[in-house]
Short mmCIF file of C-alpha atoms and ligand atoms in Angstrom, two decimals:
data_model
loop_
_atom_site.label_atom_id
_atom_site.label_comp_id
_atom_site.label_asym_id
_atom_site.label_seq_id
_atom_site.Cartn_x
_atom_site.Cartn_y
_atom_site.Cartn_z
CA UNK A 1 -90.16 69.18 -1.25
CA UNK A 2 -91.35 66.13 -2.80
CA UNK A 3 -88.76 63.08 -3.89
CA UNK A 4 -88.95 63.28 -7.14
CA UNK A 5 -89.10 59.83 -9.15
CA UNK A 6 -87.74 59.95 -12.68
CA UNK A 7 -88.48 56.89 -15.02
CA UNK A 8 -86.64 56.60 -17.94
CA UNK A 9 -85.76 53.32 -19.90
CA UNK A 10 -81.94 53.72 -19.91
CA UNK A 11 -80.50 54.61 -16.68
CA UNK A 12 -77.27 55.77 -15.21
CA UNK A 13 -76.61 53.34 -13.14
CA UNK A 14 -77.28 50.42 -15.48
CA UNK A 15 -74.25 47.59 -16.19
CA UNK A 16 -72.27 48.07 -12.89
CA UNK A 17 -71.47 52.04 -13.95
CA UNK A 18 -70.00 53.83 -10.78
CA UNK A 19 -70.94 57.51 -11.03
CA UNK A 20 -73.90 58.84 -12.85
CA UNK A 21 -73.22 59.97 -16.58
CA UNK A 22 -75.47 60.00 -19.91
CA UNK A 23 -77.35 63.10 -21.09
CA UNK A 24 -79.97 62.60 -18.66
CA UNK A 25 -78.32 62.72 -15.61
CA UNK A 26 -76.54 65.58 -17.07
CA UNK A 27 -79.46 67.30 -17.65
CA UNK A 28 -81.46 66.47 -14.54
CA UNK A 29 -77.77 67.76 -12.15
CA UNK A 30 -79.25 70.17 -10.31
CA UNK A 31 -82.68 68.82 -9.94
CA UNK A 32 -81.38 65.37 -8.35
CA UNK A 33 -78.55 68.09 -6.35
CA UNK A 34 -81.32 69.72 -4.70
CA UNK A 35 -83.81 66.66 -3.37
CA UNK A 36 -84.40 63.42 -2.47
CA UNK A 37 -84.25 61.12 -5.88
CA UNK A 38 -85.46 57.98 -6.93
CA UNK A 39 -84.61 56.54 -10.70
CA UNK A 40 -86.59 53.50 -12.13
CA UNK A 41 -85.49 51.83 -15.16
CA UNK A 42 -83.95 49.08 -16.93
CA UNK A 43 -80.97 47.52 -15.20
CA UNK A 44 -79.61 47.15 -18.61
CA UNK A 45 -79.60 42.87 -18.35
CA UNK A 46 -81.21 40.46 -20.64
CA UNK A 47 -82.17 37.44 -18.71
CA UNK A 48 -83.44 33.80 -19.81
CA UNK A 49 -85.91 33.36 -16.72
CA UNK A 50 -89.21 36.09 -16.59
CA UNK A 51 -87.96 38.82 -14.81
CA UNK A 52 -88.45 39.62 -11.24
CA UNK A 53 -91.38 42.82 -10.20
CA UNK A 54 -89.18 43.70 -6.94
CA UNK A 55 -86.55 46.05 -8.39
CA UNK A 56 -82.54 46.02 -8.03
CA UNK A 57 -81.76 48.40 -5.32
CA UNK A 58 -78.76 50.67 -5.42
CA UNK A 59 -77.39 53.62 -4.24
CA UNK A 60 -75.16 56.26 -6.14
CA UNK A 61 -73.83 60.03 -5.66
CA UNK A 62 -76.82 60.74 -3.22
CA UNK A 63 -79.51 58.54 -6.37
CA UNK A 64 -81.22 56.10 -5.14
CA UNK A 65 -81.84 53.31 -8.20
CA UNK A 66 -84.47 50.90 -8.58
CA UNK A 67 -84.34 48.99 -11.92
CA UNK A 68 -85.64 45.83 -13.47
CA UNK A 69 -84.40 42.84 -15.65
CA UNK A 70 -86.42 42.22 -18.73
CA UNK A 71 -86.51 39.00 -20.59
CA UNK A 72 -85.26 37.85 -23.66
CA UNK A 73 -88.52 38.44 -25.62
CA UNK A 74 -88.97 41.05 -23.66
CA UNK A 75 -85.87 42.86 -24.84
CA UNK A 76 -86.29 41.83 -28.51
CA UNK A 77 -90.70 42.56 -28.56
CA UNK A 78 -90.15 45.83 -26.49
CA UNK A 79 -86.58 46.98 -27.12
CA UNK A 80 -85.43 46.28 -30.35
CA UNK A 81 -89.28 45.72 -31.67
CA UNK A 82 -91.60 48.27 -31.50
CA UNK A 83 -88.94 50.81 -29.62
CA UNK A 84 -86.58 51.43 -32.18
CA UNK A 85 -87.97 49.80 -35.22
CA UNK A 86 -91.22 51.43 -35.79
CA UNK A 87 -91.28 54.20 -33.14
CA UNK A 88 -87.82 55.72 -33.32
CA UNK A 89 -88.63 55.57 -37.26
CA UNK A 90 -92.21 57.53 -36.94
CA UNK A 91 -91.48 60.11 -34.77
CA UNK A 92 -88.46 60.95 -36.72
CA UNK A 93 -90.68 61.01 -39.77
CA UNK A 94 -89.09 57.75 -41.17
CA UNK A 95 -92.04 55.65 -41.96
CA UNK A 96 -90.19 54.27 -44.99
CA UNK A 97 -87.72 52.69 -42.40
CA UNK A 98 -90.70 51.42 -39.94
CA UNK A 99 -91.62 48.33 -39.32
CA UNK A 100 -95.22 47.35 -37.59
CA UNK A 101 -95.75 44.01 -35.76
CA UNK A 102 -98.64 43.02 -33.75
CA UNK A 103 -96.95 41.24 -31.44
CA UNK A 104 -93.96 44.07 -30.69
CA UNK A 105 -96.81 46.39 -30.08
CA UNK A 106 -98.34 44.46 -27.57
CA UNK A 107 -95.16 43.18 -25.87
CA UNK A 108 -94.49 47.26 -25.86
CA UNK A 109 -97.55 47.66 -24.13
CA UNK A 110 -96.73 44.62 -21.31
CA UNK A 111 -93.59 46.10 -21.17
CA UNK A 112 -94.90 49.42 -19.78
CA UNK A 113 -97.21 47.90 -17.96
CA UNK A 114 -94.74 45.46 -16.24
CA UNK A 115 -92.31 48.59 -15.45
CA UNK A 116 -95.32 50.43 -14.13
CA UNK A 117 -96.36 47.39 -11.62
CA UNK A 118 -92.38 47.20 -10.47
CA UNK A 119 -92.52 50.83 -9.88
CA UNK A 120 -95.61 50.54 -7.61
CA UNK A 121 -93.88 48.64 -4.98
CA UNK A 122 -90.99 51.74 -4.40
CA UNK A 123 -93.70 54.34 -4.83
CA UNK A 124 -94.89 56.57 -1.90
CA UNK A 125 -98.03 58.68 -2.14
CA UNK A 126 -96.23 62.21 -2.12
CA UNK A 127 -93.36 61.32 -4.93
CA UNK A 128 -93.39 63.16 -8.12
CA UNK A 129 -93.01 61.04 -10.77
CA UNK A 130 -91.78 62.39 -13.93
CA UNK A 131 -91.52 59.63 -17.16
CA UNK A 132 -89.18 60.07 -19.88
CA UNK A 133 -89.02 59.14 -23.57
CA UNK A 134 -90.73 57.31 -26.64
CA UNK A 135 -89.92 53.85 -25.01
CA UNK A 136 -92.23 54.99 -21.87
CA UNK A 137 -95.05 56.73 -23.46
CA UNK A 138 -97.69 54.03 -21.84
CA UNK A 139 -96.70 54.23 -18.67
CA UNK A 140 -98.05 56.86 -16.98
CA UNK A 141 -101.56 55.24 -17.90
CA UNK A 142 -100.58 51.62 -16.58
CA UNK A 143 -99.57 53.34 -13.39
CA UNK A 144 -103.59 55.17 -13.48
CA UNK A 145 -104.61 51.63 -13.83
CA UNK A 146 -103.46 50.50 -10.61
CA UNK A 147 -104.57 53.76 -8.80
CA UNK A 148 -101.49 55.97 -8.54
CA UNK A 149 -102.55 59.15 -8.31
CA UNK A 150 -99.29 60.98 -7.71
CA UNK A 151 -98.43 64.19 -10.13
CA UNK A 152 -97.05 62.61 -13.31
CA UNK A 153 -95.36 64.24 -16.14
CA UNK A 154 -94.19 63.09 -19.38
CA UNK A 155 -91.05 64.58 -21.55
CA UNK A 156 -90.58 63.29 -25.32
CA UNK A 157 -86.89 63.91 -25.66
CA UNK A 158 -87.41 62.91 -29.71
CA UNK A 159 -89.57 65.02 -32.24
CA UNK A 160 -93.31 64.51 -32.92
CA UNK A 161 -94.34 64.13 -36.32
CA UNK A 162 -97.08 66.05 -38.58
CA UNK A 163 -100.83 63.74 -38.22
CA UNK A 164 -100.28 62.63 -41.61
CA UNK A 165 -97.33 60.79 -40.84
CA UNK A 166 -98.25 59.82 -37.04
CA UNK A 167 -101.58 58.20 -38.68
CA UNK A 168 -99.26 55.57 -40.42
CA UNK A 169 -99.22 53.84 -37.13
CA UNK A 170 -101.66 51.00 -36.77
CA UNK A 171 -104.18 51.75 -33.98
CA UNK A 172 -102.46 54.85 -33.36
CA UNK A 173 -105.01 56.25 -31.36
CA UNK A 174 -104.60 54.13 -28.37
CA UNK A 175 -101.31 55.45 -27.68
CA UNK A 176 -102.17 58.88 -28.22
CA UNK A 177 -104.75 58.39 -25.81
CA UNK A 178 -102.62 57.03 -23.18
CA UNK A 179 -100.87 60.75 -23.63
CA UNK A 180 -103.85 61.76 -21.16
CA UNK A 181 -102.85 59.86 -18.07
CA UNK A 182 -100.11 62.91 -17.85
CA UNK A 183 -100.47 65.65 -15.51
CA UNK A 184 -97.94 67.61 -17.75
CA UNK A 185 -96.79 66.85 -21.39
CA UNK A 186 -93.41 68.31 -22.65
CA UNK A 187 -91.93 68.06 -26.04
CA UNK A 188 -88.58 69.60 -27.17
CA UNK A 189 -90.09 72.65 -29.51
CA UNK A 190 -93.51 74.34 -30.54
CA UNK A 191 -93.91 72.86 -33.64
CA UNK A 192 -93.58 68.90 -31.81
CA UNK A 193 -96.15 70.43 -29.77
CA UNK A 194 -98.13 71.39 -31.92
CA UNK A 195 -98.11 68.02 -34.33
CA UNK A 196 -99.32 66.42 -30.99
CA UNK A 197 -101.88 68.73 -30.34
CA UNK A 198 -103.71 68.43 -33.36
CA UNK A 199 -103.53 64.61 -33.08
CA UNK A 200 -105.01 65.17 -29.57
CA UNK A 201 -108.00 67.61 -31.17
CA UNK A 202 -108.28 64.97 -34.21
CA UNK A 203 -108.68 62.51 -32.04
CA UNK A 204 -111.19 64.42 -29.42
CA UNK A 205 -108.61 63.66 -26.65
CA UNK A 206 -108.43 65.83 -23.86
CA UNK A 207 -104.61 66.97 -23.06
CA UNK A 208 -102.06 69.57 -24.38
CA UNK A 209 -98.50 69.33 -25.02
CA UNK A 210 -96.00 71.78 -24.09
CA UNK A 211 -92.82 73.14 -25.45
CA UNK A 212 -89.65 72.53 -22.77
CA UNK A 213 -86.32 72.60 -24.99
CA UNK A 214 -83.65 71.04 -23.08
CA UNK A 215 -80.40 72.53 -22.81
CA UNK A 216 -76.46 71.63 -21.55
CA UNK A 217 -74.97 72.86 -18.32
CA UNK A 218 -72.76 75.46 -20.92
CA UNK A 219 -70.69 76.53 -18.16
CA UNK A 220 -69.23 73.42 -17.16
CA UNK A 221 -68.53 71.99 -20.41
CA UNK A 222 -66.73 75.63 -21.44
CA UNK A 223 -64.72 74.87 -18.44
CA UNK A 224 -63.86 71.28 -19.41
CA UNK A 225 -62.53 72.56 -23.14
CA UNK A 226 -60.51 75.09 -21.74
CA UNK A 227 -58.96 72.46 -19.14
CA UNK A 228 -58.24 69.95 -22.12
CA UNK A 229 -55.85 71.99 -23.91
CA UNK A 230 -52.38 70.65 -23.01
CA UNK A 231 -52.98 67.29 -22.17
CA UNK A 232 -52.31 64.26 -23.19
CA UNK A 233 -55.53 63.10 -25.94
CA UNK A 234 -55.53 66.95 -26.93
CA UNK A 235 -51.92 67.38 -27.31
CA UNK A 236 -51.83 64.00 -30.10
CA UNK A 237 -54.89 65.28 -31.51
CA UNK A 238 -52.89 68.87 -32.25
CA UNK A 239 -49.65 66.35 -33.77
CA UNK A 240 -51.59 64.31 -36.12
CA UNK A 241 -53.55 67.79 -37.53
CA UNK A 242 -50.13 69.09 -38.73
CA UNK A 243 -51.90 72.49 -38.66
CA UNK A 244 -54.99 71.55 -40.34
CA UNK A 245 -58.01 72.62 -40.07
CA UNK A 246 -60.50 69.82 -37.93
CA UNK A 247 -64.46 69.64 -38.95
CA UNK A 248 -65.89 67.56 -36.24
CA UNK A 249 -69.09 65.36 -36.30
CA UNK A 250 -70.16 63.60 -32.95
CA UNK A 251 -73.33 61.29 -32.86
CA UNK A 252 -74.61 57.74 -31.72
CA UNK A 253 -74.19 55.51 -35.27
CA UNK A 254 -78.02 56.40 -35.87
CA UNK A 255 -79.17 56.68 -39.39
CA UNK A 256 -81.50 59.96 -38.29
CA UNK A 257 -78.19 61.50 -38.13
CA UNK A 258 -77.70 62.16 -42.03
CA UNK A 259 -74.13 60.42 -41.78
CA UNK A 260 -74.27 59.32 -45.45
CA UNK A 261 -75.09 62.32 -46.68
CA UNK A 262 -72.77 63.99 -44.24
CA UNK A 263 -69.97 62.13 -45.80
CA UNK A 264 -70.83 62.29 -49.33
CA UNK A 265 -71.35 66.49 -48.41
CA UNK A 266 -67.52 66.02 -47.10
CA UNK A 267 -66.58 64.44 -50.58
CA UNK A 268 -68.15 67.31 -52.63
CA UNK A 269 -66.17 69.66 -50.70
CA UNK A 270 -63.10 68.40 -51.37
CA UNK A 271 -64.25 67.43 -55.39
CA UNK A 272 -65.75 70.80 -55.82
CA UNK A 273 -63.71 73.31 -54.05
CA UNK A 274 -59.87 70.83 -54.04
CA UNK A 275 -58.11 74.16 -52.76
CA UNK A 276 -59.25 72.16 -48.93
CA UNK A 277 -57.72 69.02 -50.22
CA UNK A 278 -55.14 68.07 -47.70
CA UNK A 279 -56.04 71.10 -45.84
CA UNK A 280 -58.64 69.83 -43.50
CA UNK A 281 -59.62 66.84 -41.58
CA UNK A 282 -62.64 65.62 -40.76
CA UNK A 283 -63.15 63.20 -37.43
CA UNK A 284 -66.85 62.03 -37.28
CA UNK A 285 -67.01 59.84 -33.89
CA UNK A 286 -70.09 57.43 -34.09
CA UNK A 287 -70.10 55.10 -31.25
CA UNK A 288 -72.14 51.85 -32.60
CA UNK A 289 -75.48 52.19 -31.30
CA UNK A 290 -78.68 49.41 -31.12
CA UNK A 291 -76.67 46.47 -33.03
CA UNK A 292 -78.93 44.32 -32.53
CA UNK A 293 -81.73 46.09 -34.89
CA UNK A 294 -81.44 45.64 -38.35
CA UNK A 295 -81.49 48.77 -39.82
CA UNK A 296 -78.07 50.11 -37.80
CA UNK A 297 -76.74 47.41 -39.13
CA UNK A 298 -77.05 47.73 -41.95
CA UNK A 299 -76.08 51.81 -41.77
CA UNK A 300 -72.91 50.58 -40.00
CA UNK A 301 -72.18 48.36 -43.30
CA UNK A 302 -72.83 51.60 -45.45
CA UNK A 303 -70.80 54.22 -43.62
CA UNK A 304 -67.68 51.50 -43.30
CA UNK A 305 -68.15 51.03 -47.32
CA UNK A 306 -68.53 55.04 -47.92
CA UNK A 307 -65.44 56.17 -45.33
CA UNK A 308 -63.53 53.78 -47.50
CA UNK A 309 -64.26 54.89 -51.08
CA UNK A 310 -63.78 58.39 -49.71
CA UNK A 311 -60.73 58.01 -48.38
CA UNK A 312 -59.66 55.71 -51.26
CA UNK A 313 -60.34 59.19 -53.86
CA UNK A 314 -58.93 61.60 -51.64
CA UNK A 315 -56.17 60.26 -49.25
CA UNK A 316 -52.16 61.04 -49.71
CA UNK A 317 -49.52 58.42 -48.66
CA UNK A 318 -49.75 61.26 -46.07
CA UNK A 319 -53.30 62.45 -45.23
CA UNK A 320 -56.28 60.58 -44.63
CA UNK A 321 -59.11 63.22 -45.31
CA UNK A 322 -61.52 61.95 -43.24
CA UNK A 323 -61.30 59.94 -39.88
CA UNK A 324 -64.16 57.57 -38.26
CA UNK A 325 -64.33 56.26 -35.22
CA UNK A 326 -67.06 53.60 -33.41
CA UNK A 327 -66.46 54.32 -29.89
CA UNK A 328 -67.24 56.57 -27.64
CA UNK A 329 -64.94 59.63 -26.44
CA UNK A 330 -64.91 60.47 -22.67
CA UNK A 331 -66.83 64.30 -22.19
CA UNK A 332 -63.91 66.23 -20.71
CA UNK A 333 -62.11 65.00 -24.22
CA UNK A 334 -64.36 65.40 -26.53
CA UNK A 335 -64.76 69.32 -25.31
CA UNK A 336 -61.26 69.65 -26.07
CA UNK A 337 -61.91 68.12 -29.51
CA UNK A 338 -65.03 70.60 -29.85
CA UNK A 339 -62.81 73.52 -29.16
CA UNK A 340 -60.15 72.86 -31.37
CA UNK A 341 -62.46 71.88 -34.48
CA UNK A 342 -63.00 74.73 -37.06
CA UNK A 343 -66.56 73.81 -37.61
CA UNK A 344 -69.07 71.41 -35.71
CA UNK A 345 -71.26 69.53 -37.94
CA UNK A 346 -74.16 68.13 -36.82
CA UNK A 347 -76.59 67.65 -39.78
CA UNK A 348 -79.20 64.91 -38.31
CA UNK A 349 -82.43 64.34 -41.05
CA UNK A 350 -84.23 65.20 -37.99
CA UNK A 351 -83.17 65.74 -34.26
CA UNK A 352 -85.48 66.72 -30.89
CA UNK A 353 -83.07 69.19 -30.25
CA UNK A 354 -79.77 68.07 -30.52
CA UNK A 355 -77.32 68.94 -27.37
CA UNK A 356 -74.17 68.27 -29.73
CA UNK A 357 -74.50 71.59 -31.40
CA UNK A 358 -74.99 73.54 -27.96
CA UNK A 359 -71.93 71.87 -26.85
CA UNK A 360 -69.84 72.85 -29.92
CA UNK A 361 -71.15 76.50 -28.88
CA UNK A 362 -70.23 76.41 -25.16
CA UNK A 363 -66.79 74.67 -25.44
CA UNK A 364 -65.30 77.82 -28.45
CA UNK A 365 -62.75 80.18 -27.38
CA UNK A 366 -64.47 83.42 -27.31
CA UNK A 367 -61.43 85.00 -29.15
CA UNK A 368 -61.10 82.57 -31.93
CA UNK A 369 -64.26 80.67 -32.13
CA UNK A 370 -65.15 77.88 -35.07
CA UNK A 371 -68.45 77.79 -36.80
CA UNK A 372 -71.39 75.45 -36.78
CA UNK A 373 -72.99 74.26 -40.04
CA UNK A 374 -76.26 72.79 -38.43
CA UNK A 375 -79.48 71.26 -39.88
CA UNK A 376 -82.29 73.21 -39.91
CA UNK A 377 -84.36 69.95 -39.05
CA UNK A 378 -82.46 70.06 -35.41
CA UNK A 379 -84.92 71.20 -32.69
CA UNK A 380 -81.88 73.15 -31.69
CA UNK A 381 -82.01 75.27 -35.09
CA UNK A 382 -84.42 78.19 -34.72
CA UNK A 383 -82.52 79.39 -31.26
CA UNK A 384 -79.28 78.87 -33.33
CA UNK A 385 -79.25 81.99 -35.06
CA UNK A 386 -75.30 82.11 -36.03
CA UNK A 387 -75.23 78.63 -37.29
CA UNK A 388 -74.85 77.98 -40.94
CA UNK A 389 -78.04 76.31 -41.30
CA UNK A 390 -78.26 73.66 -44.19
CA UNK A 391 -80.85 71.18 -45.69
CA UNK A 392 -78.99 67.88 -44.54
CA UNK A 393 -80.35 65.83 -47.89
CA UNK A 394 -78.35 67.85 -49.86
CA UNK A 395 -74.81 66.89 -49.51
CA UNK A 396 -74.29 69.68 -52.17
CA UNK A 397 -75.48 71.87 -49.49
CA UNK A 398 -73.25 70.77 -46.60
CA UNK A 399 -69.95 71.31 -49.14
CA UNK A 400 -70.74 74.88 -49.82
CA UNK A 401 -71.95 75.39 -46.01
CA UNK A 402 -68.29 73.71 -44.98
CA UNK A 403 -66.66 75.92 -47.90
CA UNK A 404 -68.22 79.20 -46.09
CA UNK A 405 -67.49 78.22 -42.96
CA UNK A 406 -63.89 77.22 -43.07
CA UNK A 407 -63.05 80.67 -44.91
CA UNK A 408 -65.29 82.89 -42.77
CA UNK A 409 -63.32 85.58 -40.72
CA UNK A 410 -62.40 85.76 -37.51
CA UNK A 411 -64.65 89.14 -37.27
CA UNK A 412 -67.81 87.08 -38.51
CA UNK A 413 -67.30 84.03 -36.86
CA UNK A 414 -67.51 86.24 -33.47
CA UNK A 415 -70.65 88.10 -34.43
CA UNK A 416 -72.37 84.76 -35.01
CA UNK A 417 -71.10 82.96 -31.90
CA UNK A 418 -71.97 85.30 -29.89
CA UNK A 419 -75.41 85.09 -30.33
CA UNK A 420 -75.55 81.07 -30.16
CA UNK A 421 -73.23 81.57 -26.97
CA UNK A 422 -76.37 84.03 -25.53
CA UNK A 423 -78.60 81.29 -26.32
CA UNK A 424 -77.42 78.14 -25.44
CA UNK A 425 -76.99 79.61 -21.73
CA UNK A 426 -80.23 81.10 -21.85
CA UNK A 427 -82.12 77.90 -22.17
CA UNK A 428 -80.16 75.38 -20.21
CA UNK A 429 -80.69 72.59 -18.96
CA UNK A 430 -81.09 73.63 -15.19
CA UNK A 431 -83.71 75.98 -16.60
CA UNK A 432 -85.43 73.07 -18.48
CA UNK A 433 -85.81 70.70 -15.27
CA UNK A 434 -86.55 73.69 -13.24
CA UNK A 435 -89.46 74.96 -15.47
CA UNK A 436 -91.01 71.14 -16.06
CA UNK A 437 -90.98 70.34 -12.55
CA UNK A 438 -92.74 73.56 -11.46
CA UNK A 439 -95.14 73.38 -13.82
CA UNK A 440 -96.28 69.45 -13.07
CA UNK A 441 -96.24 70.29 -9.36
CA UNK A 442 -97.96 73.59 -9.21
O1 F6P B 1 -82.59 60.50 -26.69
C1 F6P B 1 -83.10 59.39 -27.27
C2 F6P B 1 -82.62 58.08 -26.68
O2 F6P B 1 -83.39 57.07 -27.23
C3 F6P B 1 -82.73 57.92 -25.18
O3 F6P B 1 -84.02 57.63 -24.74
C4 F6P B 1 -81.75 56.81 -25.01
O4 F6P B 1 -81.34 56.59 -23.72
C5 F6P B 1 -80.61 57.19 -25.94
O5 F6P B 1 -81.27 57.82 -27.01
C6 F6P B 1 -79.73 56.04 -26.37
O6 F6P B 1 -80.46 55.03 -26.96
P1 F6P B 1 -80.58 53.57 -26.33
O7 F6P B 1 -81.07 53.70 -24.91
O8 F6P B 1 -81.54 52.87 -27.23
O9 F6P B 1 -79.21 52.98 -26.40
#
């Protein structure tokens, strides 16, 4: 079997980490389990010299890592530039909260072209190489440029939007074109597909995209909720409920994630129907994510203001209605959390698929299981049959979606879990590396 090279710009063994962890190396378990692996990426360090081509070597659970410093300008051109303020916008359908600069493009495409010419030097002929994410999409074609000829794929873990909006992009159609250095093209559902594809026939540019939704290893993290309950985290948790019911949000601090509204669709609940006042809690954890761009920033200035006002209206000397949090919760906790919360609420403005709401799924007790109220602009909605789908701009929406779910019998809540249960472990993640990799190397 090949080794098979994943490139992705975040990777698990970035800032001195000592076991894999993230999504990714979640996802990609039993891929990286079963053969030799090789993962190229950013070591995670800014640094005030140019950065060095050769990579960082390092070795962890059986992964062999190669990964590169970038530069100051670097970071803030590539990065926090033309990354994650105009395409993280775009492809999320946020042009209004885009921002195009000349110079951020083209230090995006160095960028790519600098990982591409560090990744040369740890290549071998028979590796394939499969590139990961909006921050990469260049790549593959910088590696063409310097005569790699390996099998490369491509997976766009975000969404893709509609022409219309993808045409807002100055000189779009270079990086469209760049799409066709890819052996393989996967996007998380048929209708990112599809947006591509008609870019690609707009454009007369010869390559398809393909559907691939990613999934969660359900049967691990089931196992991890059930192990939580009586310990120490899940044990306080219970105490400071007093027997309430828990909605739980979990998301990076992201403003695709419809926090605002999410909150203001808490408030209505509690103004519209006050027979849940001092009933239920909600905990929304948002670890801070991207500081250093303006526009989370600035989200991070609005959610702090909104949590207040919220709790201000609706707390007791008692009861605090709604809890935040900006850091992160360790997995084997936050499956505890998941299985104890009466609903899961995950109601991003748009989301590539969303792995929070398969996790709420896999981690319910089969006998008493909550509900999810989930946005229909989740990739993860059409499998999601039992969820209680809402339109996440209306926080009108989300109250009377929280209202139904928090009074929906035990007899109901089964019926619909069951079917999101079939689902999530019918499209897991092991089933998502498994079917990319054997299509780009058939
Ligand atoms: O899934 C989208 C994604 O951008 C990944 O590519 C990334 O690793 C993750 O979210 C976290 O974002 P960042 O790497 O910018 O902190």
């Amino acid at each position: 079997m090949a080794r098979l090279v994943i490139v992705s710009n975040r990777v698990p063994a970035a800032r001195g980490r000592a076991q894999l962890a993230g999504g990714l190396a979640v996802a990609l378990k039993d891929a990286i389990a079963e053969r030799e692996t090789l993962w190229f990426g950013w070591s995670g360090r800014e640094v005030k010299t140019e950065p060095a081509e050769k990579p960082h070597a390092r070795k962890i659970g059986g992964v062999q890592f190669a990964t590169i410093d970038l530069s100051q300008s670097q970071y803030s051109g590539f990065y926090v530039g033309f990354c994650n303020t105009m395409l993280w916008p775009l492809l999320h359908g946020r042009v209004g909260q885009a921002v195009f600069r000349r110079d951020e493009r083209d230090s995006y495409i160095a960028v790519n072209a600098f990982y591409a010419r560090a990744l040369k030097t740890v290549l071998k002929p028979a590796d394939t190489v499969w590139v990961h994410d909006y921050q990469l999409i260049p790549c593959g074609l910088a590696l063409r440029d310097l005569g790699v000829k390996n099998r490369i794929g491509f997976f766009l873990h975000i969404p893709f939007p509609p022409p219309f909006l993808f045409d807002t992009l100055p000189q779009g159609e270079a990086l469209l074109r760049s799409f066709a250095a890819y052996d393989v093209i996967g996007l998380q559902t048929q209708d990112d597909a599809d947006h591509l594809n008609q870019c690609f026939v707009r454009a007369g540019i010869e390559a398809r995209a393909e559907a691939f939704p990613i999934g969660i290893d359900p049967e691990s993290f089931a196992r991890a909720a059930a192990k939580a309950e009586g310990t120490e985290d899940q044990t306080r948790l219970e105490e400071s409920l007093s027997g309430r019911a828990l909605i739980l949000g979990v998301d990076r601090l992201d403003y695709t994630k419809g926090l605002p509204e999410r909150f203001r669709g808490f408030a209505q609940l509690l103004r519209r129907y006050p027979e849940h006042l001092g009933q239920v809690t909600f905990l929304q954890i948002a670890p801070v994510s991207r500081d250093d761009v303006a526009q989370y920033r600035a989200l991070k200035r609005e959610l702090d203001a909104l949590v207040g006002r919220i709790n201000g209206e609706f707390a007791e000397f008692d009861y605090a209605p709604l809890r935040y949090l900006n850091t992160a919760i360790q997995r084997e906790t936050l499956a505890g959390f998941h299985r104890r919360a009466q609903v899961g609420l995950v109601t991003p403005l748009r989301d590539g698929m969303n792995l929070v709401a398969k996790e709420y799924v896999a981690a319910q007790d089969p006998e008493r299981p909550g509900v999810l109220v989930l946005s229909r602009f989740a990739g993860a909605a059409s499998a999601m049959t039992g969820a209680v789908l809402v339109n996440p701009f209306d926080p009108d929406e989300i109250a009377d979606a929280l209202d139904l779910a928090l009074r929906m019998d035990v007899t109901d809540r089964k019926a619909r879990w069951r079917t999101m249960d079939a689902a999530v472990k019918a499209s897991t993640a092991a089933i998502w590396a498994k079917g990319f990799l054997e299509r780009l190397e058939k």
